[in-house]
CSV table of C-alpha atoms in Angstrom, one decimal:
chain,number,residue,atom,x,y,z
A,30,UNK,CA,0.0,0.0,0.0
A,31,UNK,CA,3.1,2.8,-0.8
A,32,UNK,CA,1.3,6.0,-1.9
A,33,UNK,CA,1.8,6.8,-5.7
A,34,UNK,CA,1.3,9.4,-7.7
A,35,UNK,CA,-2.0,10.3,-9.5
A,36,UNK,CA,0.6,9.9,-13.0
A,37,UNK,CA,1.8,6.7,-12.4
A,38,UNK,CA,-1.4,4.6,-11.6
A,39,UNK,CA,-4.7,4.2,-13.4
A,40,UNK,CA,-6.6,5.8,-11.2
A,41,UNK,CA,-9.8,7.6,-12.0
A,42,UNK,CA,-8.6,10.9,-10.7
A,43,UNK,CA,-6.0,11.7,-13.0
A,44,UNK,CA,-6.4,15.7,-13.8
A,45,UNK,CA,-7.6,15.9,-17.3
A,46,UNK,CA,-9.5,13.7,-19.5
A,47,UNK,CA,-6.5,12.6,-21.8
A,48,UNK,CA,-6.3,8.9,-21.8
A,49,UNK,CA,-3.5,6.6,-24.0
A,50,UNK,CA,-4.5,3.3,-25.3
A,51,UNK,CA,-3.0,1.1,-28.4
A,52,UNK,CA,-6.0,0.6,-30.4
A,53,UNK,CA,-6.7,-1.9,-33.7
A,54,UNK,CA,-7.9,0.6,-36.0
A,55,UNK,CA,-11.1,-1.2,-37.6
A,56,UNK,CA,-11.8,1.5,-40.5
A,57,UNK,CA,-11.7,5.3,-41.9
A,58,UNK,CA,-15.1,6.4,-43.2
A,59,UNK,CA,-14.5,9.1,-45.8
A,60,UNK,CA,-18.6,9.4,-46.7
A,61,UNK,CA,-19.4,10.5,-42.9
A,62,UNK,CA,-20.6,14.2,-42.3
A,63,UNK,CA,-17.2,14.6,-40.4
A,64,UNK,CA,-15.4,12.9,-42.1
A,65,UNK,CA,-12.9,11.2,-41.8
A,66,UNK,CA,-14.1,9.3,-38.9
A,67,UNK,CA,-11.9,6.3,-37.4
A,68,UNK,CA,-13.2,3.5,-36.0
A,69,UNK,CA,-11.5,1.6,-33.5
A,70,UNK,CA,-11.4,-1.4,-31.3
A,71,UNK,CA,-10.1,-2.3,-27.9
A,72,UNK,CA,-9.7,1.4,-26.6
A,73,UNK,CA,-9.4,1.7,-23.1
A,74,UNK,CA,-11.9,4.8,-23.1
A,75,UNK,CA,-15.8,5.5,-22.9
A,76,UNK,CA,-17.9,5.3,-26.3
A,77,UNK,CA,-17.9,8.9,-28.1
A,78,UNK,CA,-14.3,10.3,-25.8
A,79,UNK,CA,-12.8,12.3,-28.5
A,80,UNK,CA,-9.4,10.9,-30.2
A,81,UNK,CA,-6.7,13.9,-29.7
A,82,UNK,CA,-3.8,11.9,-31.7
A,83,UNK,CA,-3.6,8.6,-33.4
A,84,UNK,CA,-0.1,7.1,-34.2
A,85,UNK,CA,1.0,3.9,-36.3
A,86,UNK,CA,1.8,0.1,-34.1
A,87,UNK,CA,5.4,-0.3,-35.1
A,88,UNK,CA,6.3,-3.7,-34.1
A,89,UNK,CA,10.0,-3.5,-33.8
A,90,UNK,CA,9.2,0.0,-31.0
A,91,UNK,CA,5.9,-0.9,-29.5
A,92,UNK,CA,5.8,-4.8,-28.7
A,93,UNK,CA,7.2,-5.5,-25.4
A,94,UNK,CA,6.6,-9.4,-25.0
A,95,UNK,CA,8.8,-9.2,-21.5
A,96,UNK,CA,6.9,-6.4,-20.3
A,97,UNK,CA,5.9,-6.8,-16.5
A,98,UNK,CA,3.3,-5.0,-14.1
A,99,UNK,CA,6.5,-3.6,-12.2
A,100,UNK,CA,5.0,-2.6,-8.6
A,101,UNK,CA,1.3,-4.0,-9.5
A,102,UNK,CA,2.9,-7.1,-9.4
A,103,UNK,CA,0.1,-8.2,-11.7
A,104,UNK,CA,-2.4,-9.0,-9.1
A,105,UNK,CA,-5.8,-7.2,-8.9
A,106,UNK,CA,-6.4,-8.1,-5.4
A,107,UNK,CA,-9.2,-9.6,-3.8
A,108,UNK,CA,-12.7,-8.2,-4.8
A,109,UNK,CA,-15.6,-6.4,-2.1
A,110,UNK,CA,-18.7,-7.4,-1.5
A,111,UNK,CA,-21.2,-4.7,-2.6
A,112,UNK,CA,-24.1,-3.7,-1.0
A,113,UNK,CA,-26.3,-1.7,-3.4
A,114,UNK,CA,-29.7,-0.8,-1.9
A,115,UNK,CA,-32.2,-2.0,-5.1
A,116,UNK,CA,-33.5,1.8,-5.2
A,117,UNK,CA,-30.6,3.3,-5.6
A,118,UNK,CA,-29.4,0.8,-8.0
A,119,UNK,CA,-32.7,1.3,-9.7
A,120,UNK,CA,-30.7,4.6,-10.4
A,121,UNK,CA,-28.7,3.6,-13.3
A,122,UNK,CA,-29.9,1.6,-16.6
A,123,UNK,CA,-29.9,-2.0,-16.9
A,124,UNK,CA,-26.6,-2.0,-19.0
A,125,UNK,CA,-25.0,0.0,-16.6
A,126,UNK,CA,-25.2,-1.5,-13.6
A,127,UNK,CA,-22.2,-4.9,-14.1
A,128,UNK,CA,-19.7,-2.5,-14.5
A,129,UNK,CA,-20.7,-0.2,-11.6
A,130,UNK,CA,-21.0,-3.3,-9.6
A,131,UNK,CA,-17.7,-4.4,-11.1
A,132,UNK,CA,-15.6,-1.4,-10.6
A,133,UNK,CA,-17.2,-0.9,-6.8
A,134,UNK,CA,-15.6,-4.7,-6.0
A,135,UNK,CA,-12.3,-3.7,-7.4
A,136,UNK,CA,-12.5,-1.1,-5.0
A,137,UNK,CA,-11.7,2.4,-6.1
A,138,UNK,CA,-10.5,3.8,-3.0
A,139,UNK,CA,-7.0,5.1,-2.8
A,140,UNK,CA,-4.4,1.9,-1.5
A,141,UNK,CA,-3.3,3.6,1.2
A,142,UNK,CA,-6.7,4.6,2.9
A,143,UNK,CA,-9.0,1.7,5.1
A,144,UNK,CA,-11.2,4.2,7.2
A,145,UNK,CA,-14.5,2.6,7.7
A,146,UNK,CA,-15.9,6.2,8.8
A,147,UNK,CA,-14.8,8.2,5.1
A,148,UNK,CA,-17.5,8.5,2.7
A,149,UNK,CA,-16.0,8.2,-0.4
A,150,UNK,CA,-17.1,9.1,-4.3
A,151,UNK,CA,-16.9,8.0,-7.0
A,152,UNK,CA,-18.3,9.4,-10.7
A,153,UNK,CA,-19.7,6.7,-13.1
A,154,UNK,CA,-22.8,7.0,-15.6
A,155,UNK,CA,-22.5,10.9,-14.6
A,156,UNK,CA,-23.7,10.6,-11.5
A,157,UNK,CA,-22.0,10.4,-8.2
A,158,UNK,CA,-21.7,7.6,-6.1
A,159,UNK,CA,-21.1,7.6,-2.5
A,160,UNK,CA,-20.1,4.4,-0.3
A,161,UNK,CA,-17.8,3.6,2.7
A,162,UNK,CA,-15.8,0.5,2.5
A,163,UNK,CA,-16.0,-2.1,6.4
A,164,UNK,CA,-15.3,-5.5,6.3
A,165,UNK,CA,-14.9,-6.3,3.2
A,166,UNK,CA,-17.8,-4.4,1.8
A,167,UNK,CA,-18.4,-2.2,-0.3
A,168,UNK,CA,-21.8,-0.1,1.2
A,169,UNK,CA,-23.3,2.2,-1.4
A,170,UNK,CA,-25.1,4.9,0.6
A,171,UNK,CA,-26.2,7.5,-1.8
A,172,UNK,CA,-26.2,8.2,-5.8
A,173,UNK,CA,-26.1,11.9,-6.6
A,174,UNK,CA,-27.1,13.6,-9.3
């Protein structure tokens, strides 16, 4: 649990919306009213996020088949129980709701904090989502917004 820095960590809290991802680029569509419009696969970004820059996959600079998670150590941890009060899950559409539930187990609270008192938030689906964390579970507590 060694604090890092907002820049060297996935976390959700990073400062500005600019995300990097290797991407297979599907197609360009030419005959699209903004044209050109590229279509991609396996970004690690919500549907419609704007693509700032796109570069070429150069195999002989990009592939790093030796690669480790350096201080991840590759593990994602256990996973939290969640307790999501049925109304306030009722809050967010049907196709929604896994991945809240998902990303609420992986728990989204900083490492180096475990205080069963802190309400904590977290922004998904535009709406805010407030929990505390005791026990091993997650307990959802309000949805804002």
């Amino acid at each position: 649990n060694t604090r890092m820095g907002v820049f060297a960590t996935r976390s959700p809290f990073r400062p500005n919306g600019l995300g990097l991802s290797a991407v297979e680029l599907e197609r360009v569509a030419l005959d699209e009213p903004d044209a050109p419009v590229l279509y991609v696969r396996g970004a690690d970004m919500v549907s419609g996020t704007p693509i700032l820059d796109i570069k070429p996959y150069l195999s002989y600079a990009d592939s790093y088949p030796d690669a480790s998670g350096g201080f991840t150590g590759g593990d994602a941890g256990e996973t939290l129980t969640v307790d999501f009060p049925p109304e306030l899950l009722a809050r967010f559409d049907s196709g929604q709701r896994h991945g809240l539930i998902s990303a609420l187990a992986a728990d989204p609270r900083p490492r180096y904090q475990d205080d069963p008192e802190r309400v904590y938030g977290m922004t998904y689906g535009g709406r805010n989502v407030r929990f505390t964390v005791s026990d091993g579970t997650v307990h959802v507590i309000a949805v804002e917004g």
